[in-house]
PDB file of C-alpha atoms in Angstrom:
ATOM      1  CA  MET A 917     123.038 120.876  63.336  1.00  0.00           C
ATOM      2  CA  LYS A 918     124.512 117.946  61.344  1.00  0.00           C
ATOM      3  CA  SER A 919     122.068 114.407  61.302  1.00  0.00           C
ATOM      4  CA  SER A 920     122.576 111.469  62.824  1.00  0.00           C
ATOM      5  CA  PRO A 921     123.088 108.806  60.189  1.00  0.00           C
ATOM      6  CA  LEU A 922     119.914 107.152  62.484  1.00  0.00           C
ATOM      7  CA  ASP A 923     117.940 109.868  60.607  1.00  0.00           C
ATOM      8  CA  ARG A 924     119.059 108.812  57.232  1.00  0.00           C
ATOM      9  CA  VAL A 925     117.468 105.236  57.771  1.00  0.00           C
ATOM     10  CA  SER A 926     114.231 104.772  55.974  1.00  0.00           C
ATOM     11  CA  LEU A 927     112.114 101.777  54.579  1.00  0.00           C
ATOM     12  CA  LYS A 928     111.387 103.602  51.974  1.00  0.00           C
ATOM     13  CA  ASN A 929     114.503 103.586  50.611  1.00  0.00           C
ATOM     14  CA  PRO A 930     115.202 100.745  47.986  1.00  0.00           C
ATOM     15  CA  VAL A 931     118.749  99.881  48.892  1.00  0.00           C
ATOM     16  CA  HIS A 932     117.901  99.777  52.734  1.00  0.00           C
ATOM     17  CA  LEU A 933     115.654  97.285  52.034  1.00  0.00           C
ATOM     18  CA  LEU A 934     117.817  95.688  49.630  1.00  0.00           C
ATOM     19  CA  ALA A 935     121.233  95.803  51.877  1.00  0.00           C
ATOM     20  CA  LEU A 936     118.416  95.069  55.386  1.00  0.00           C
ATOM     21  CA  GLY A 937     117.683  91.786  52.987  1.00  0.00           C
ATOM     22  CA  PHE A 938     121.328  90.903  52.944  1.00  0.00           C
ATOM     23  CA  GLY A 939     121.985  91.506  56.603  1.00  0.00           C
ATOM     24  CA  SER A 940     118.462  89.108  57.507  1.00  0.00           C
ATOM     25  CA  GLY A 941     119.545  86.487  55.823  1.00  0.00           C
ATOM     26  CA  LEU A 942     115.732  87.423  53.105  1.00  0.00           C
ATOM     27  CA  ILE A 943     118.101  87.957  50.617  1.00  0.00           C
ATOM     28  CA  ARG A 944     121.147  85.294  49.964  1.00  0.00           C
ATOM     29  CA  PRO A 945     123.446  85.059  47.100  1.00  0.00           C
ATOM     30  CA  ALA A 946     125.532  82.669  46.451  1.00  0.00           C
ATOM     31  CA  PRO A 947     128.050  82.179  49.391  1.00  0.00           C
ATOM     32  CA  GLY A 948     131.586  82.323  48.972  1.00  0.00           C
ATOM     33  CA  THR A 949     131.449  85.653  46.410  1.00  0.00           C
ATOM     34  CA  TRP A 950     131.548  88.636  47.479  1.00  0.00           C
ATOM     35  CA  GLY A 951     127.856  90.238  46.312  1.00  0.00           C
ATOM     36  CA  SER A 952     127.479  88.142  49.817  1.00  0.00           C
ATOM     37  CA  LEU A 953     130.641  89.163  51.546  1.00  0.00           C
ATOM     38  CA  ALA A 954     129.296  92.748  51.181  1.00  0.00           C
ATOM     39  CA  GLY A 955     125.852  91.830  51.668  1.00  0.00           C
ATOM     40  CA  THR A 956     126.211  90.764  54.961  1.00  0.00           C
ATOM     41  CA  ILE A 957     128.300  93.048  56.153  1.00  0.00           C
ATOM     42  CA  LEU A 958     126.350  96.616  54.650  1.00  0.00           C
ATOM     43  CA  GLY A 959     123.332  94.542  56.154  1.00  0.00           C
ATOM     44  CA  SER A 960     124.617  93.723  59.135  1.00  0.00           C
ATOM     45  CA  ALA A 961     125.780  98.043  59.954  1.00  0.00           C
ATOM     46  CA  LEU A 962     122.349  98.807  58.283  1.00  0.00           C
ATOM     47  CA  LEU A 963     120.115  95.630  61.049  1.00  0.00           C
ATOM     48  CA  ALA A 964     122.495  97.753  64.001  1.00  0.00           C
ATOM     49  CA  CYS A 965     121.049 101.333  63.060  1.00  0.00           C
ATOM     50  CA  LEU A 966     117.619 100.219  62.502  1.00  0.00           C
ATOM     51  CA  GLY A 967     117.522  98.037  65.814  1.00  0.00           C
ATOM     52  CA  LEU A 968     119.529 101.281  67.817  1.00  0.00           C
ATOM     53  CA  LYS A 969     116.637 103.477  66.300  1.00  0.00           C
ATOM     54  CA  ILE A 970     113.486 100.893  67.114  1.00  0.00           C
ATOM     55  CA  PHE A 971     115.276 100.697  70.417  1.00  0.00           C
ATOM     56  CA  LEU A 972     115.146 104.005  71.237  1.00  0.00           C
ATOM     57  CA  ILE A 973     111.375 105.487  69.512  1.00  0.00           C
ATOM     58  CA  LEU A 974     110.378 102.080  72.105  1.00  0.00           C
ATOM     59  CA  THR A 975     112.656 103.383  75.121  1.00  0.00           C
ATOM     60  CA  ALA A 976     111.268 107.495  74.190  1.00  0.00           C
ATOM     61  CA  LEU A 977     107.102 105.578  74.393  1.00  0.00           C
ATOM     62  CA  TRP A 978     107.877 103.010  77.425  1.00  0.00           C
ATOM     63  CA  THR A 979     109.202 104.977  79.501  1.00  0.00           C
ATOM     64  CA  PRO A 980     105.742 107.612  80.406  1.00  0.00           C
ATOM     65  CA  PHE A 981     103.768 103.970  81.589  1.00  0.00           C
ATOM     66  CA  ALA A 982     107.026 103.696  83.279  1.00  0.00           C
ATOM     67  CA  VAL A 983     106.826 105.997  85.509  1.00  0.00           C
ATOM     68  CA  ALA A 984     103.234 105.538  85.548  1.00  0.00           C
ATOM     69  CA  ALA A 985     102.959 102.203  86.758  1.00  0.00           C
ATOM     70  CA  GLU A 986     105.698 103.259  89.901  1.00  0.00           C
ATOM     71  CA  ARG A 987     104.194 106.817  91.399  1.00  0.00           C
ATOM     72  CA  GLN A 988     103.931 107.491  94.283  1.00  0.00           C
ATOM     73  CA  MET A 989     102.095 109.817  96.682  1.00  0.00           C
ATOM     74  CA  ALA A 990     101.691 111.071  99.891  1.00  0.00           C
ATOM     75  CA  CYS A 991      98.479 110.752 102.063  1.00  0.00           C
ATOM     76  CA  TRP A 992      97.386 111.387 105.496  1.00  0.00           C
ATOM     77  CA  VAL A 993      95.575 108.518 106.534  1.00  0.00           C
ATOM     78  CA  VAL A 994      92.030 109.277 108.031  1.00  0.00           C
ATOM     79  CA  GLY A 995      90.589 105.648 108.003  1.00  0.00           C
ATOM     80  CA  VAL A 996      90.980 102.210 107.816  1.00  0.00           C
ATOM     81  CA  SER A 997      87.798 100.060 106.295  1.00  0.00           C
ATOM     82  CA  ASP A 998      89.815  96.496 107.243  1.00  0.00           C
ATOM     83  CA  GLY A 999      92.849  95.189 107.288  1.00  0.00           C
ATOM     84  CA  ASP A1000      93.705  95.805 103.195  1.00  0.00           C
ATOM     85  CA  THR A1001      91.725  99.068 102.588  1.00  0.00           C
ATOM     86  CA  LEU A1002      92.096 102.327 104.017  1.00  0.00           C
ATOM     87  CA  THR A1003      90.818 105.969 103.228  1.00  0.00           C
ATOM     88  CA  CYS A1004      93.802 108.749 103.092  1.00  0.00           C
ATOM     89  CA  LEU A1005      93.605 112.636 102.439  1.00  0.00           C
ATOM     90  CA  LEU A1006      95.850 114.081  99.492  1.00  0.00           C
ATOM     91  CA  PRO A1007      97.101 117.507 100.506  1.00  0.00           C
ATOM     92  CA  THR A1008      94.394 118.607  97.629  1.00  0.00           C
ATOM     93  CA  LYS A1009      92.605 117.799 100.150  1.00  0.00           C
ATOM     94  CA  LYS A1010      91.060 114.889  98.104  1.00  0.00           C
ATOM     95  CA  GLN A1011      90.524 111.390  99.787  1.00  0.00           C
ATOM     96  CA  LEU A1012      91.572 107.941  98.580  1.00  0.00           C
ATOM     97  CA  LYS A1013      90.370 104.707  98.750  1.00  0.00           C
ATOM     98  CA  VAL A1014      93.438 102.439  99.082  1.00  0.00           C
ATOM     99  CA  ARG A1015      93.400  98.674  98.883  1.00  0.00           C
ATOM    100  CA  LEU A1016      97.133  97.200 100.178  1.00  0.00           C
ATOM    101  CA  GLN A1017      98.365  94.996  97.243  1.00  0.00           C
ATOM    102  CA  GLU A1018      99.916  91.277  97.495  1.00  0.00           C
ATOM    103  CA  ILE A1019      97.928  90.599 100.403  1.00  0.00           C
ATOM    104  CA  ASP A1020      94.537  89.891 101.363  1.00  0.00           C
ATOM    105  CA  ALA A1021      93.626  90.193 105.632  1.00  0.00           C
ATOM    106  CA  PRO A1022      91.100  88.205 107.073  1.00  0.00           C
ATOM    107  CA  GLU A1023      87.235  89.572 106.563  1.00  0.00           C
ATOM    108  CA  LYS A1024      84.254  90.968 109.680  1.00  0.00           C
ATOM    109  CA  GLY A1025      83.384  87.962 109.910  1.00  0.00           C
ATOM    110  CA  GLN A1026      86.765  85.536 109.982  1.00  0.00           C
ATOM    111  CA  PRO A1027      89.131  84.982 113.056  1.00  0.00           C
ATOM    112  CA  PHE A1028      91.337  88.325 113.067  1.00  0.00           C
ATOM    113  CA  GLY A1029      89.639  89.686 111.131  1.00  0.00           C
ATOM    114  CA  LYS A1030      88.583  92.345 113.264  1.00  0.00           C
ATOM    115  CA  LYS A1031      92.171  91.986 115.030  1.00  0.00           C
ATOM    116  CA  ALA A1032      93.933  92.897 111.148  1.00  0.00           C
ATOM    117  CA  LYS A1033      91.718  96.356 110.770  1.00  0.00           C
ATOM    118  CA  GLN A1034      93.396  96.613 115.092  1.00  0.00           C
ATOM    119  CA  TYR A1035      96.968  96.404 114.064  1.00  0.00           C
ATOM    120  CA  LEU A1036      96.887  99.089 109.957  1.00  0.00           C
ATOM    121  CA  SER A1037      95.201 101.607 111.933  1.00  0.00           C
ATOM    122  CA  GLN A1038      98.352 101.289 114.807  1.00  0.00           C
ATOM    123  CA  LEU A1039     100.329 101.628 112.083  1.00  0.00           C
ATOM    124  CA  VAL A1040      98.851 103.783 110.000  1.00  0.00           C
ATOM    125  CA  PHE A1041      95.159 105.172 111.818  1.00  0.00           C
ATOM    126  CA  LYS A1042      96.408 109.793 111.310  1.00  0.00           C
ATOM    127  CA  GLN A1043     100.377 109.002 109.855  1.00  0.00           C
ATOM    128  CA  ASN A1044     101.484 110.084 106.939  1.00  0.00           C
ATOM    129  CA  VAL A1045     102.306 107.303 104.422  1.00  0.00           C
ATOM    130  CA  THR A1046     103.569 107.282 100.815  1.00  0.00           C
ATOM    131  CA  LEU A1047     101.570 104.812  98.174  1.00  0.00           C
ATOM    132  CA  SER A1048     103.773 103.200  95.549  1.00  0.00           C
ATOM    133  CA  VAL A1049     100.272 102.454  92.974  1.00  0.00           C
ATOM    134  CA  SER A1050     100.690 100.653  90.226  1.00  0.00           C
ATOM    135  CA  GLY A1051      96.897 101.151  89.383  1.00  0.00           C
ATOM    136  CA  TYR A1052      93.281 100.566  89.638  1.00  0.00           C
ATOM    137  CA  ASP A1053      91.167  97.898  90.923  1.00  0.00           C
ATOM    138  CA  ARG A1054      87.234  96.754  89.977  1.00  0.00           C
ATOM    139  CA  TYR A1055      86.634  98.322  92.043  1.00  0.00           C
ATOM    140  CA  GLN A1056      88.423 101.784  91.167  1.00  0.00           C
ATOM    141  CA  ARG A1057      89.975 101.539  94.579  1.00  0.00           C
ATOM    142  CA  ILE A1058      93.994 102.812  94.496  1.00  0.00           C
ATOM    143  CA  LEU A1059      96.099  99.351  94.449  1.00  0.00           C
ATOM    144  CA  ALA A1060      99.369 100.485  96.682  1.00  0.00           C
ATOM    145  CA  THR A1061     102.464  99.402  98.552  1.00  0.00           C
ATOM    146  CA  VAL A1062     101.905 101.182 101.394  1.00  0.00           C
ATOM    147  CA  TYR A1063     105.044 102.641 103.094  1.00  0.00           C
ATOM    148  CA  LEU A1064     105.289 103.978 106.460  1.00  0.00           C
ATOM    149  CA  GLN A1065     108.820 106.410 106.120  1.00  0.00           C
ATOM    150  CA  GLU A1066     110.746 103.094 104.694  1.00  0.00           C
ATOM    151  CA  GLN A1067     108.725 100.207 106.348  1.00  0.00           C
ATOM    152  CA  ASN A1068     106.774  98.139 104.010  1.00  0.00           C
ATOM    153  CA  ILE A1069     102.732  98.006 105.838  1.00  0.00           C
ATOM    154  CA  ASN A1070     101.438  95.713 102.728  1.00  0.00           C
ATOM    155  CA  LEU A1071     103.841  93.256 104.253  1.00  0.00           C
ATOM    156  CA  GLU A1072     103.855  93.794 107.717  1.00  0.00           C
ATOM    157  CA  MET A1073     100.556  92.668 107.850  1.00  0.00           C
ATOM    158  CA  VAL A1074     102.191  89.101 106.161  1.00  0.00           C
ATOM    159  CA  LYS A1075     104.678  89.216 108.163  1.00  0.00           C
ATOM    160  CA  ASN A1076     102.423  89.607 111.450  1.00  0.00           C
ATOM    161  CA  GLY A1077      99.749  87.041 110.858  1.00  0.00           C
ATOM    162  CA  MET A1078      98.024  89.546 110.360  1.00  0.00           C
ATOM    163  CA  ALA A1079      97.328  89.563 106.453  1.00  0.00           C
ATOM    164  CA  TRP A1080      97.261  86.342 103.842  1.00  0.00           C
ATOM    165  CA  VAL A1081      99.049  86.628 100.364  1.00  0.00           C
ATOM    166  CA  TYR A1082      96.963  87.167  97.708  1.00  0.00           C
ATOM    167  CA  PRO A1083      98.185  84.123  94.937  1.00  0.00           C
ATOM    168  CA  GLN A1084      96.727  85.789  92.465  1.00  0.00           C
ATOM    169  CA  TYR A1085      98.212  89.285  92.240  1.00  0.00           C
ATOM    170  CA  ALA A1086     101.378  88.654  94.695  1.00  0.00           C
ATOM    171  CA  LYS A1087     104.514  88.818  92.967  1.00  0.00           C
ATOM    172  CA  ASN A1088     107.116  90.275  94.501  1.00  0.00           C
ATOM    173  CA  PRO A1089     108.512  87.170  96.757  1.00  0.00           C
ATOM    174  CA  LEU A1090     109.449  88.539 100.042  1.00  0.00           C
ATOM    175  CA  TYR A1091     105.791  88.267 100.726  1.00  0.00           C
ATOM    176  CA  PHE A1092     105.744  84.808 100.048  1.00  0.00           C
ATOM    177  CA  GLN A1093     108.709  84.090 102.553  1.00  0.00           C
ATOM    178  CA  ALA A1094     107.039  86.225 105.066  1.00  0.00           C
ATOM    179  CA  GLN A1095     104.272  84.553 105.291  1.00  0.00           C
ATOM    180  CA  ASP A1096     105.867  80.695 105.682  1.00  0.00           C
ATOM    181  CA  LEU A1097     107.896  82.192 108.732  1.00  0.00           C
ATOM    182  CA  ALA A1098     104.439  83.952 110.057  1.00  0.00           C
ATOM    183  CA  GLN A1099     102.947  79.846 109.507  1.00  0.00           C
ATOM    184  CA  GLN A1100     106.012  78.219 111.128  1.00  0.00           C
ATOM    185  CA  GLN A1101     106.129  80.653 114.353  1.00  0.00           C
ATOM    186  CA  LYS A1102     102.106  80.719 114.048  1.00  0.00           C
ATOM    187  CA  ILE A1103     102.159  83.639 114.164  1.00  0.00           C
ATOM    188  CA  GLY A1104      98.831  85.603 114.403  1.00  0.00           C
ATOM    189  CA  LEU A1105      95.739  84.021 112.481  1.00  0.00           C
ATOM    190  CA  TRP A1106      98.077  81.260 112.222  1.00  0.00           C
ATOM    191  CA  ARG A1107      97.106  80.412 115.732  1.00  0.00           C
ATOM    192  CA  ASP A1108      93.898  78.513 114.461  1.00  0.00           C
ATOM    193  CA  PRO A1109      95.366  75.252 113.138  1.00  0.00           C
ATOM    194  CA  ASN A1110      93.251  74.981 110.292  1.00  0.00           C
ATOM    195  CA  PRO A1111      93.121  79.647 108.698  1.00  0.00           C
ATOM    196  CA  THR A1112      90.896  79.942 106.414  1.00  0.00           C
ATOM    197  CA  ALA A1113      91.742  81.450 103.442  1.00  0.00           C
ATOM    198  CA  PRO A1114      90.052  85.558 102.809  1.00  0.00           C
ATOM    199  CA  TYR A1115      89.562  84.460  98.815  1.00  0.00           C
ATOM    200  CA  GLU A1116      88.915  81.131  99.810  1.00  0.00           C
ATOM    201  CA  TRP A1117      86.236  82.158 102.620  1.00  0.00           C
ATOM    202  CA  ARG A1118      84.443  84.703 100.150  1.00  0.00           C
ATOM    203  CA  LYS A1119      83.659  81.595  98.017  1.00  0.00           C
ATOM    204  CA  GLN A1120      82.276  79.664 100.921  1.00  0.00           C
ATOM    205  CA  ASN A1121      80.065  82.972 101.793  1.00  0.00           C
ATOM    206  CA  LYS A1122      78.967  83.360  98.615  1.00  0.00           C
ATOM    207  CA  ALA A1123      79.706  87.216  99.248  1.00  0.00           C
ATOM    208  CA  GLY A1124      81.718  89.285  97.658  1.00  0.00           C
ATOM    209  CA  LYS A1125      84.213  91.913  99.968  1.00  0.00           C
ATOM    210  CA  HIS A1126      84.021  95.009  98.015  1.00  0.00           C
ATOM    211  CA  GLY A1127      87.340  95.176  97.105  1.00  0.00           C
ATOM    212  CA  GLU A1128      89.088  91.233  97.354  1.00  0.00           C
TER     213      GLU A1128
END
């Protein structure tokens, strides 16, 4: 099996290091000399090889993490705690506590707290859903976007005025757009003339919701 030119590039080889110095500009012969021209060409070629080699290595190292960060799993919803937290059952019968990421639903003691829970229940209770998992929160609940077929349930909660965008954690601009539209149309919790965001309500009541 023939070896690739990349396999012959070594930072321990003095010739390679010299060429690397020329190509990077760390070694600069007098302008206009043959040494300058040759060194630049040789060094640039070696830098290209090294760059590709490093790129391939970094890609190989990063890919498993990228896949893990976007991993998906299917489960059966067996419980809804509130408007942004549910419990589902894996095919292995293991139960998972899931926190809908990027959104924050009203607390039970807030206006629309019960309605938010009821609405989420109507959408997903006793349904097979797909979780697009990004990680865990500090309460060891799975952080995920929940999909019912192609429907983004997290986004639906915001669209229908049953949850706020959680600005501290939200990244998808679609959530902010949906919240603006719901607010303009006074849908759900936006019927209240002075609605309080759940994350602000928790601060005022000094009662941290289990999983915010």
